[in-house]
Amino acid sequence: LPALLSLTGTAARPARAGEPTWFWSMERIRSARWPILAASTAAVALSVAGIARLRVESHILSFFPVDHPLVEATGRIEDDLLGLTPIEVWFHGPVERMTSPAMVAAARSIEATVGEEDAVTGIFGPLAAEKRLAGVSPERAAPFVRMALTGPEGARAPDRLRVEGDRIDVRWTIATRTLSVEESHALVDRVEGVVAGRLPEGVEASVTGSIPILVRIQALLLETQVRTFALSLVLVTGLLVFAFRSVRLALLSLVPNG
């Protein structure tokens, strides 16, 4: 506000006797126009830099004490069940590719790498955590995997396994702990990178589920808020300059309009 006031009126002059106090204050502001403008410019620059680094606390459990019943119940669900924020991974491909030794090796590698994440509490689904084949080479395990996916055992899990003709769709559920939006977004990106980098040729995968979708939406909202505010400020200022035919009046009018 002092910077805008320093741009108003004529050049500063000594106060005259009998003039009101507010007029003397205006004269003092005008007489220190350039220092005020310099300080205001620095303040605006710091404000813009601060807004660009603005972060919103999005970890819902951080709003409660550690001994709150909600926090304790969430911990039990995450430790004993799938948790509240699972990530779903669908693998798609021909039967020959999905049951090949290369896919068995890729699934083991993906499971081991993703399982090392601190926030991951478990991975469930076909091709994952197959203890009966632990220690068996991918070449020897591949025929058993084929029987498991295409035989009666696979038909008992339609929510995790779909066989249509010569194609197979396999779903993994990655159980995770409750994280903030930024942490969840980073975890989903790392999972996508690991999955995409380990799959053999001919097999595709998609990381999905309600949580990854919600995380992407929330992250997009946070990232675009600052841009939207800046664009709105520029557009409103431009319209005011056009309406008043004066940059000074436009800047002054921003105060009540803000």
mmCIF file of C-alpha atoms in Angstrom:
data_model
loop_
_atom_site.group_PDB
_atom_site.id
_atom_site.type_symbol
_atom_site.label_atom_id
_atom_site.label_comp_id
_atom_site.label_asym_id
_atom_site.label_seq_id
_atom_site.Cartn_x
_atom_site.Cartn_y
_atom_site.Cartn_z
ATOM 1 C CA LEU A 1 0.000 0.000 0.000
ATOM 2 C CA PRO A 2 2.772 2.555 0.745
ATOM 3 C CA ALA A 3 4.266 1.787 -2.682
ATOM 4 C CA LEU A 4 0.944 2.483 -4.387
ATOM 5 C CA LEU A 5 0.443 5.668 -2.389
ATOM 6 C CA SER A 6 3.923 6.864 -3.326
ATOM 7 C CA LEU A 7 2.855 6.777 -6.989
ATOM 8 C CA THR A 8 -0.127 9.074 -6.464
ATOM 9 C CA GLY A 9 -0.331 12.833 -6.608
ATOM 10 C CA THR A 10 2.301 15.366 -7.541
ATOM 11 C CA ALA A 11 5.878 15.684 -6.395
ATOM 12 C CA ALA A 12 6.479 15.974 -2.685
ATOM 13 C CA ARG A 13 6.568 19.462 -1.135
ATOM 14 C CA PRO A 14 6.995 20.734 2.417
ATOM 15 C CA ALA A 15 3.870 20.532 4.554
ATOM 16 C CA ARG A 16 2.068 23.774 5.165
ATOM 17 C CA ALA A 17 0.731 25.043 8.434
ATOM 18 C CA GLY A 18 -2.819 23.989 9.153
ATOM 19 C CA GLU A 19 -2.801 20.963 6.853
ATOM 20 C CA PRO A 20 -4.196 17.731 8.406
ATOM 21 C CA THR A 21 -1.933 15.015 9.769
ATOM 22 C CA TRP A 22 -2.929 12.496 7.077
ATOM 23 C CA PHE A 23 -1.725 14.956 4.422
ATOM 24 C CA TRP A 24 1.673 15.210 6.129
ATOM 25 C CA SER A 25 1.860 11.395 6.121
ATOM 26 C CA MET A 26 1.143 11.358 2.388
ATOM 27 C CA GLU A 27 3.858 13.944 1.809
ATOM 28 C CA ARG A 28 6.367 11.846 3.760
ATOM 29 C CA ILE A 29 5.491 8.774 1.687
ATOM 30 C CA ARG A 30 5.904 10.706 -1.569
ATOM 31 C CA SER A 31 9.228 12.161 -0.433
ATOM 32 C CA ALA A 32 10.553 8.620 0.168
ATOM 33 C CA ARG A 33 9.118 7.259 -3.070
ATOM 34 C CA TRP A 34 12.185 5.441 -4.395
ATOM 35 C CA PRO A 35 13.227 3.709 -1.146
ATOM 36 C CA ILE A 36 9.625 2.587 -0.654
ATOM 37 C CA LEU A 37 9.415 1.277 -4.228
ATOM 38 C CA ALA A 38 12.707 -0.571 -3.834
ATOM 39 C CA ALA A 39 11.606 -2.169 -0.552
ATOM 40 C CA SER A 40 8.207 -3.077 -2.030
ATOM 41 C CA THR A 41 9.834 -4.663 -5.092
ATOM 42 C CA ALA A 42 12.048 -6.771 -2.850
ATOM 43 C CA ALA A 43 9.032 -7.773 -0.731
ATOM 44 C CA VAL A 44 7.062 -8.786 -3.835
ATOM 45 C CA ALA A 45 9.986 -10.834 -5.146
ATOM 46 C CA LEU A 46 10.326 -12.633 -1.813
ATOM 47 C CA SER A 47 6.565 -13.228 -1.729
ATOM 48 C CA VAL A 48 6.575 -14.761 -5.201
ATOM 49 C CA ALA A 49 9.498 -17.003 -4.247
ATOM 50 C CA GLY A 50 7.689 -18.038 -1.071
ATOM 51 C CA ILE A 51 4.417 -18.780 -2.874
ATOM 52 C CA ALA A 52 6.278 -20.938 -5.393
ATOM 53 C CA ARG A 53 7.502 -23.056 -2.470
ATOM 54 C CA LEU A 54 4.128 -23.208 -0.762
ATOM 55 C CA ARG A 55 3.224 -26.655 0.538
ATOM 56 C CA VAL A 56 -0.098 -27.793 1.953
ATOM 57 C CA GLU A 57 -0.121 -30.370 4.741
ATOM 58 C CA SER A 58 -2.003 -33.315 3.240
ATOM 59 C CA HIS A 59 -1.126 -36.131 5.634
ATOM 60 C CA ILE A 60 -4.466 -36.635 7.365
ATOM 61 C CA LEU A 61 -2.996 -38.522 10.334
ATOM 62 C CA SER A 62 -0.653 -35.632 11.156
ATOM 63 C CA PHE A 63 -3.653 -33.668 12.457
ATOM 64 C CA PHE A 64 -4.160 -36.148 15.299
ATOM 65 C CA PRO A 65 -1.936 -37.120 18.262
ATOM 66 C CA VAL A 66 -0.133 -40.442 18.007
ATOM 67 C CA ASP A 67 -2.360 -41.975 20.701
ATOM 68 C CA HIS A 68 -5.593 -40.958 18.975
ATOM 69 C CA PRO A 69 -7.972 -43.902 18.301
ATOM 70 C CA LEU A 70 -8.026 -43.092 14.573
ATOM 71 C CA VAL A 71 -4.234 -43.249 14.321
ATOM 72 C CA GLU A 72 -4.095 -46.494 16.293
ATOM 73 C CA ALA A 73 -6.876 -48.097 14.237
ATOM 74 C CA THR A 74 -5.206 -47.060 10.994
ATOM 75 C CA GLY A 75 -1.929 -48.597 12.191
ATOM 76 C CA ARG A 76 -3.638 -51.912 12.950
ATOM 77 C CA ILE A 77 -5.338 -51.957 9.538
ATOM 78 C CA GLU A 78 -2.040 -51.225 7.811
ATOM 79 C CA ASP A 79 -0.148 -53.872 9.779
ATOM 80 C CA ASP A 80 -2.711 -56.680 9.627
ATOM 81 C CA LEU A 81 -4.681 -55.975 6.424
ATOM 82 C CA LEU A 82 -4.154 -54.167 3.110
ATOM 83 C CA GLY A 83 -4.237 -50.709 4.637
ATOM 84 C CA LEU A 84 -6.314 -47.769 3.510
ATOM 85 C CA THR A 85 -4.222 -46.674 0.521
ATOM 86 C CA PRO A 86 -3.369 -49.725 -1.642
ATOM 87 C CA ILE A 87 -1.863 -49.399 -5.112
ATOM 88 C CA GLU A 88 -3.151 -51.668 -7.875
ATOM 89 C CA VAL A 89 -0.898 -52.935 -10.674
ATOM 90 C CA TRP A 90 -2.340 -54.747 -13.681
ATOM 91 C CA PHE A 91 -0.088 -56.836 -15.916
ATOM 92 C CA HIS A 92 -1.341 -57.615 -19.426
ATOM 93 C CA GLY A 93 0.070 -59.869 -22.119
ATOM 94 C CA PRO A 94 -0.188 -63.096 -24.109
ATOM 95 C CA VAL A 95 -0.157 -66.355 -22.176
ATOM 96 C CA GLU A 96 3.251 -67.294 -23.593
ATOM 97 C CA ARG A 97 4.787 -64.010 -22.448
ATOM 98 C CA MET A 98 3.030 -63.854 -19.074
ATOM 99 C CA THR A 99 4.161 -67.374 -18.124
ATOM 100 C CA SER A 100 7.677 -67.179 -19.564
ATOM 101 C CA PRO A 101 10.840 -67.450 -17.449
ATOM 102 C CA ALA A 102 11.548 -63.791 -18.276
ATOM 103 C CA MET A 103 8.208 -62.745 -16.733
ATOM 104 C CA VAL A 104 8.795 -64.901 -13.653
ATOM 105 C CA ALA A 105 12.201 -63.274 -13.170
ATOM 106 C CA ALA A 106 10.724 -59.797 -13.787
ATOM 107 C CA ALA A 107 7.931 -60.380 -11.257
ATOM 108 C CA ARG A 108 10.440 -61.471 -8.624
ATOM 109 C CA SER A 109 12.620 -58.451 -9.306
ATOM 110 C CA ILE A 110 9.687 -56.024 -9.166
ATOM 111 C CA GLU A 111 8.395 -57.580 -5.955
ATOM 112 C CA ALA A 112 11.803 -57.422 -4.286
ATOM 113 C CA THR A 113 12.477 -53.808 -5.301
ATOM 114 C CA VAL A 114 9.033 -52.435 -4.476
ATOM 115 C CA GLY A 115 8.943 -54.425 -1.243
ATOM 116 C CA GLU A 116 12.014 -52.544 -0.014
ATOM 117 C CA GLU A 117 10.021 -49.298 0.138
ATOM 118 C CA ASP A 118 9.467 -48.231 3.745
ATOM 119 C CA ALA A 119 5.814 -47.441 3.069
ATOM 120 C CA VAL A 120 5.029 -50.825 1.464
ATOM 121 C CA THR A 121 3.695 -53.433 3.905
ATOM 122 C CA GLY A 122 2.955 -56.256 1.462
ATOM 123 C CA ILE A 123 2.384 -57.311 -2.148
ATOM 124 C CA PHE A 124 -0.453 -59.705 -2.998
ATOM 125 C CA GLY A 125 -1.549 -61.356 -6.221
ATOM 126 C CA PRO A 126 -0.592 -64.013 -8.769
ATOM 127 C CA LEU A 127 3.159 -64.217 -9.452
ATOM 128 C CA ALA A 128 3.828 -62.442 -6.137
ATOM 129 C CA ALA A 129 5.186 -64.047 -2.975
ATOM 130 C CA GLU A 130 4.915 -67.577 -4.360
ATOM 131 C CA LYS A 131 6.590 -69.391 -1.493
ATOM 132 C CA ARG A 132 6.119 -72.810 -3.080
ATOM 133 C CA LEU A 133 8.509 -71.780 -5.857
ATOM 134 C CA ALA A 134 11.010 -69.951 -3.664
ATOM 135 C CA GLY A 135 14.537 -70.875 -4.660
ATOM 136 C CA VAL A 136 13.381 -72.449 -7.940
ATOM 137 C CA SER A 137 14.947 -70.959 -11.051
ATOM 138 C CA PRO A 138 12.649 -68.991 -13.385
ATOM 139 C CA GLU A 139 13.129 -71.613 -16.118
ATOM 140 C CA ARG A 140 11.928 -74.435 -13.865
ATOM 141 C CA ALA A 141 9.210 -72.318 -12.246
ATOM 142 C CA ALA A 142 7.646 -71.125 -15.514
ATOM 143 C CA PRO A 143 5.643 -74.352 -16.245
ATOM 144 C CA PHE A 144 4.159 -74.331 -12.738
ATOM 145 C CA VAL A 145 3.257 -70.656 -13.124
ATOM 146 C CA ARG A 146 1.503 -71.451 -16.397
ATOM 147 C CA MET A 147 -0.557 -74.198 -14.767
ATOM 148 C CA ALA A 148 -1.421 -71.912 -11.853
ATOM 149 C CA LEU A 149 -2.583 -69.054 -14.087
ATOM 150 C CA THR A 150 -4.452 -71.054 -16.717
ATOM 151 C CA GLY A 151 -5.727 -73.956 -14.579
ATOM 152 C CA PRO A 152 -8.591 -74.343 -12.101
ATOM 153 C CA GLU A 153 -6.624 -72.603 -9.353
ATOM 154 C CA GLY A 154 -6.541 -69.397 -11.347
ATOM 155 C CA ALA A 155 -10.256 -69.558 -12.042
ATOM 156 C CA ARG A 156 -10.923 -69.264 -8.300
ATOM 157 C CA ALA A 157 -9.529 -65.703 -8.237
ATOM 158 C CA PRO A 158 -11.480 -63.784 -10.917
ATOM 159 C CA ASP A 159 -10.812 -60.466 -9.177
ATOM 160 C CA ARG A 160 -7.047 -60.921 -9.602
ATOM 161 C CA LEU A 161 -6.794 -63.003 -12.741
ATOM 162 C CA ARG A 162 -8.597 -62.852 -16.081
ATOM 163 C CA VAL A 163 -7.917 -65.232 -18.946
ATOM 164 C CA GLU A 164 -9.492 -64.338 -22.286
ATOM 165 C CA GLY A 165 -8.353 -66.413 -25.227
ATOM 166 C CA ASP A 166 -4.595 -66.233 -25.448
ATOM 167 C CA ARG A 167 -4.285 -63.204 -23.150
ATOM 168 C CA ILE A 168 -3.935 -62.955 -19.369
ATOM 169 C CA ASP A 169 -4.561 -60.011 -17.043
ATOM 170 C CA VAL A 170 -2.998 -60.262 -13.577
ATOM 171 C CA ARG A 171 -3.651 -57.826 -10.730
ATOM 172 C CA TRP A 172 -1.290 -57.076 -7.879
ATOM 173 C CA THR A 173 -2.293 -55.176 -4.763
ATOM 174 C CA ILE A 174 0.525 -53.248 -3.099
ATOM 175 C CA ALA A 175 -0.418 -52.481 0.507
ATOM 176 C CA THR A 176 1.033 -49.197 1.735
ATOM 177 C CA ARG A 177 0.950 -47.003 4.795
ATOM 178 C CA THR A 178 -0.978 -43.740 4.790
ATOM 179 C CA LEU A 179 1.202 -40.960 3.370
ATOM 180 C CA SER A 180 0.865 -37.331 2.382
ATOM 181 C CA VAL A 181 -0.129 -36.412 -1.164
ATOM 182 C CA GLU A 182 3.456 -35.580 -2.121
ATOM 183 C CA GLU A 183 4.843 -38.801 -0.611
ATOM 184 C CA SER A 184 2.112 -40.930 -2.215
ATOM 185 C CA HIS A 185 2.724 -39.274 -5.580
ATOM 186 C CA ALA A 186 6.457 -39.967 -5.321
ATOM 187 C CA LEU A 187 5.802 -43.602 -4.308
ATOM 188 C CA VAL A 188 3.464 -44.164 -7.266
ATOM 189 C CA ASP A 189 6.080 -42.666 -9.609
ATOM 190 C CA ARG A 190 8.769 -44.987 -8.222
ATOM 191 C CA VAL A 191 6.511 -48.030 -8.565
ATOM 192 C CA GLU A 192 5.692 -47.085 -12.153
ATOM 193 C CA GLY A 193 9.394 -46.663 -12.915
ATOM 194 C CA VAL A 194 10.318 -50.037 -11.428
ATOM 195 C CA VAL A 195 7.484 -51.863 -13.202
ATOM 196 C CA ALA A 196 8.152 -50.245 -16.575
ATOM 197 C CA GLY A 197 11.881 -50.904 -16.355
ATOM 198 C CA ARG A 198 11.661 -54.619 -15.475
ATOM 199 C CA LEU A 199 8.938 -55.977 -17.770
ATOM 200 C CA PRO A 200 9.968 -58.312 -20.613
ATOM 201 C CA GLU A 201 9.039 -57.562 -24.202
ATOM 202 C CA GLY A 202 5.382 -58.179 -25.014
ATOM 203 C CA VAL A 203 4.087 -57.557 -21.475
ATOM 204 C CA GLU A 204 2.439 -54.296 -20.451
ATOM 205 C CA ALA A 205 1.470 -52.944 -17.041
ATOM 206 C CA SER A 206 -0.617 -50.116 -15.640
ATOM 207 C CA VAL A 207 -0.473 -48.684 -12.119
ATOM 208 C CA THR A 208 -3.976 -47.713 -11.113
ATOM 209 C CA GLY A 209 -6.503 -47.767 -8.299
ATOM 210 C CA SER A 210 -8.481 -45.096 -6.493
ATOM 211 C CA ILE A 211 -5.506 -43.882 -4.443
ATOM 212 C CA PRO A 212 -3.093 -43.227 -7.368
ATOM 213 C CA ILE A 213 -5.877 -41.441 -9.236
ATOM 214 C CA LEU A 214 -6.772 -39.324 -6.184
ATOM 215 C CA VAL A 215 -3.094 -38.573 -5.566
ATOM 216 C CA ARG A 216 -2.629 -37.365 -9.144
ATOM 217 C CA ILE A 217 -5.704 -35.138 -8.906
ATOM 218 C CA GLN A 218 -4.623 -33.595 -5.584
ATOM 219 C CA ALA A 219 -1.054 -33.065 -6.771
ATOM 220 C CA LEU A 220 -2.347 -31.422 -9.937
ATOM 221 C CA LEU A 221 -4.550 -29.085 -7.890
ATOM 222 C CA LEU A 222 -1.656 -28.071 -5.654
ATOM 223 C CA GLU A 223 0.656 -27.464 -8.608
ATOM 224 C CA THR A 224 -1.847 -25.347 -10.541
ATOM 225 C CA GLN A 225 -3.087 -23.145 -7.690
ATOM 226 C CA VAL A 226 -0.101 -20.788 -7.824
ATOM 227 C CA ARG A 227 -0.190 -20.613 -11.633
ATOM 228 C CA THR A 228 -3.911 -19.855 -11.598
ATOM 229 C CA PHE A 229 -3.457 -17.096 -9.004
ATOM 230 C CA ALA A 230 -0.615 -15.490 -10.963
ATOM 231 C CA LEU A 231 -2.534 -15.660 -14.237
ATOM 232 C CA SER A 232 -5.636 -14.168 -12.613
ATOM 233 C CA LEU A 233 -3.573 -11.296 -11.165
ATOM 234 C CA VAL A 234 -2.037 -10.511 -14.546
ATOM 235 C CA LEU A 235 -5.386 -10.640 -16.373
ATOM 236 C CA VAL A 236 -7.201 -8.484 -13.786
ATOM 237 C CA THR A 237 -4.381 -5.935 -13.787
ATOM 238 C CA GLY A 238 -4.429 -5.787 -17.584
ATOM 239 C CA LEU A 239 -8.196 -5.256 -17.657
ATOM 240 C CA LEU A 240 -7.960 -2.486 -15.073
ATOM 241 C CA VAL A 241 -5.183 -0.755 -17.019
ATOM 242 C CA PHE A 242 -7.333 -0.959 -20.147
ATOM 243 C CA ALA A 243 -10.427 0.341 -18.318
ATOM 244 C CA PHE A 244 -8.748 3.251 -16.498
ATOM 245 C CA ARG A 245 -6.138 4.040 -19.176
ATOM 246 C CA SER A 246 -3.687 4.454 -16.305
ATOM 247 C CA VAL A 247 -1.219 2.052 -14.723
ATOM 248 C CA ARG A 248 -1.246 4.064 -11.498
ATOM 249 C CA LEU A 249 -5.035 3.924 -11.110
ATOM 250 C CA ALA A 250 -5.032 0.231 -12.000
ATOM 251 C CA LEU A 251 -2.506 -0.532 -9.277
ATOM 252 C CA LEU A 252 -4.464 1.510 -6.754
ATOM 253 C CA SER A 253 -7.708 -0.267 -7.665
ATOM 254 C CA LEU A 254 -6.081 -3.651 -7.011
ATOM 255 C CA VAL A 255 -6.204 -2.949 -3.254
ATOM 256 C CA PRO A 256 -10.035 -3.002 -2.877
ATOM 257 C CA ASN A 257 -10.384 -5.601 -5.656
ATOM 258 C CA GLY A 258 -7.925 -7.930 -3.889
#
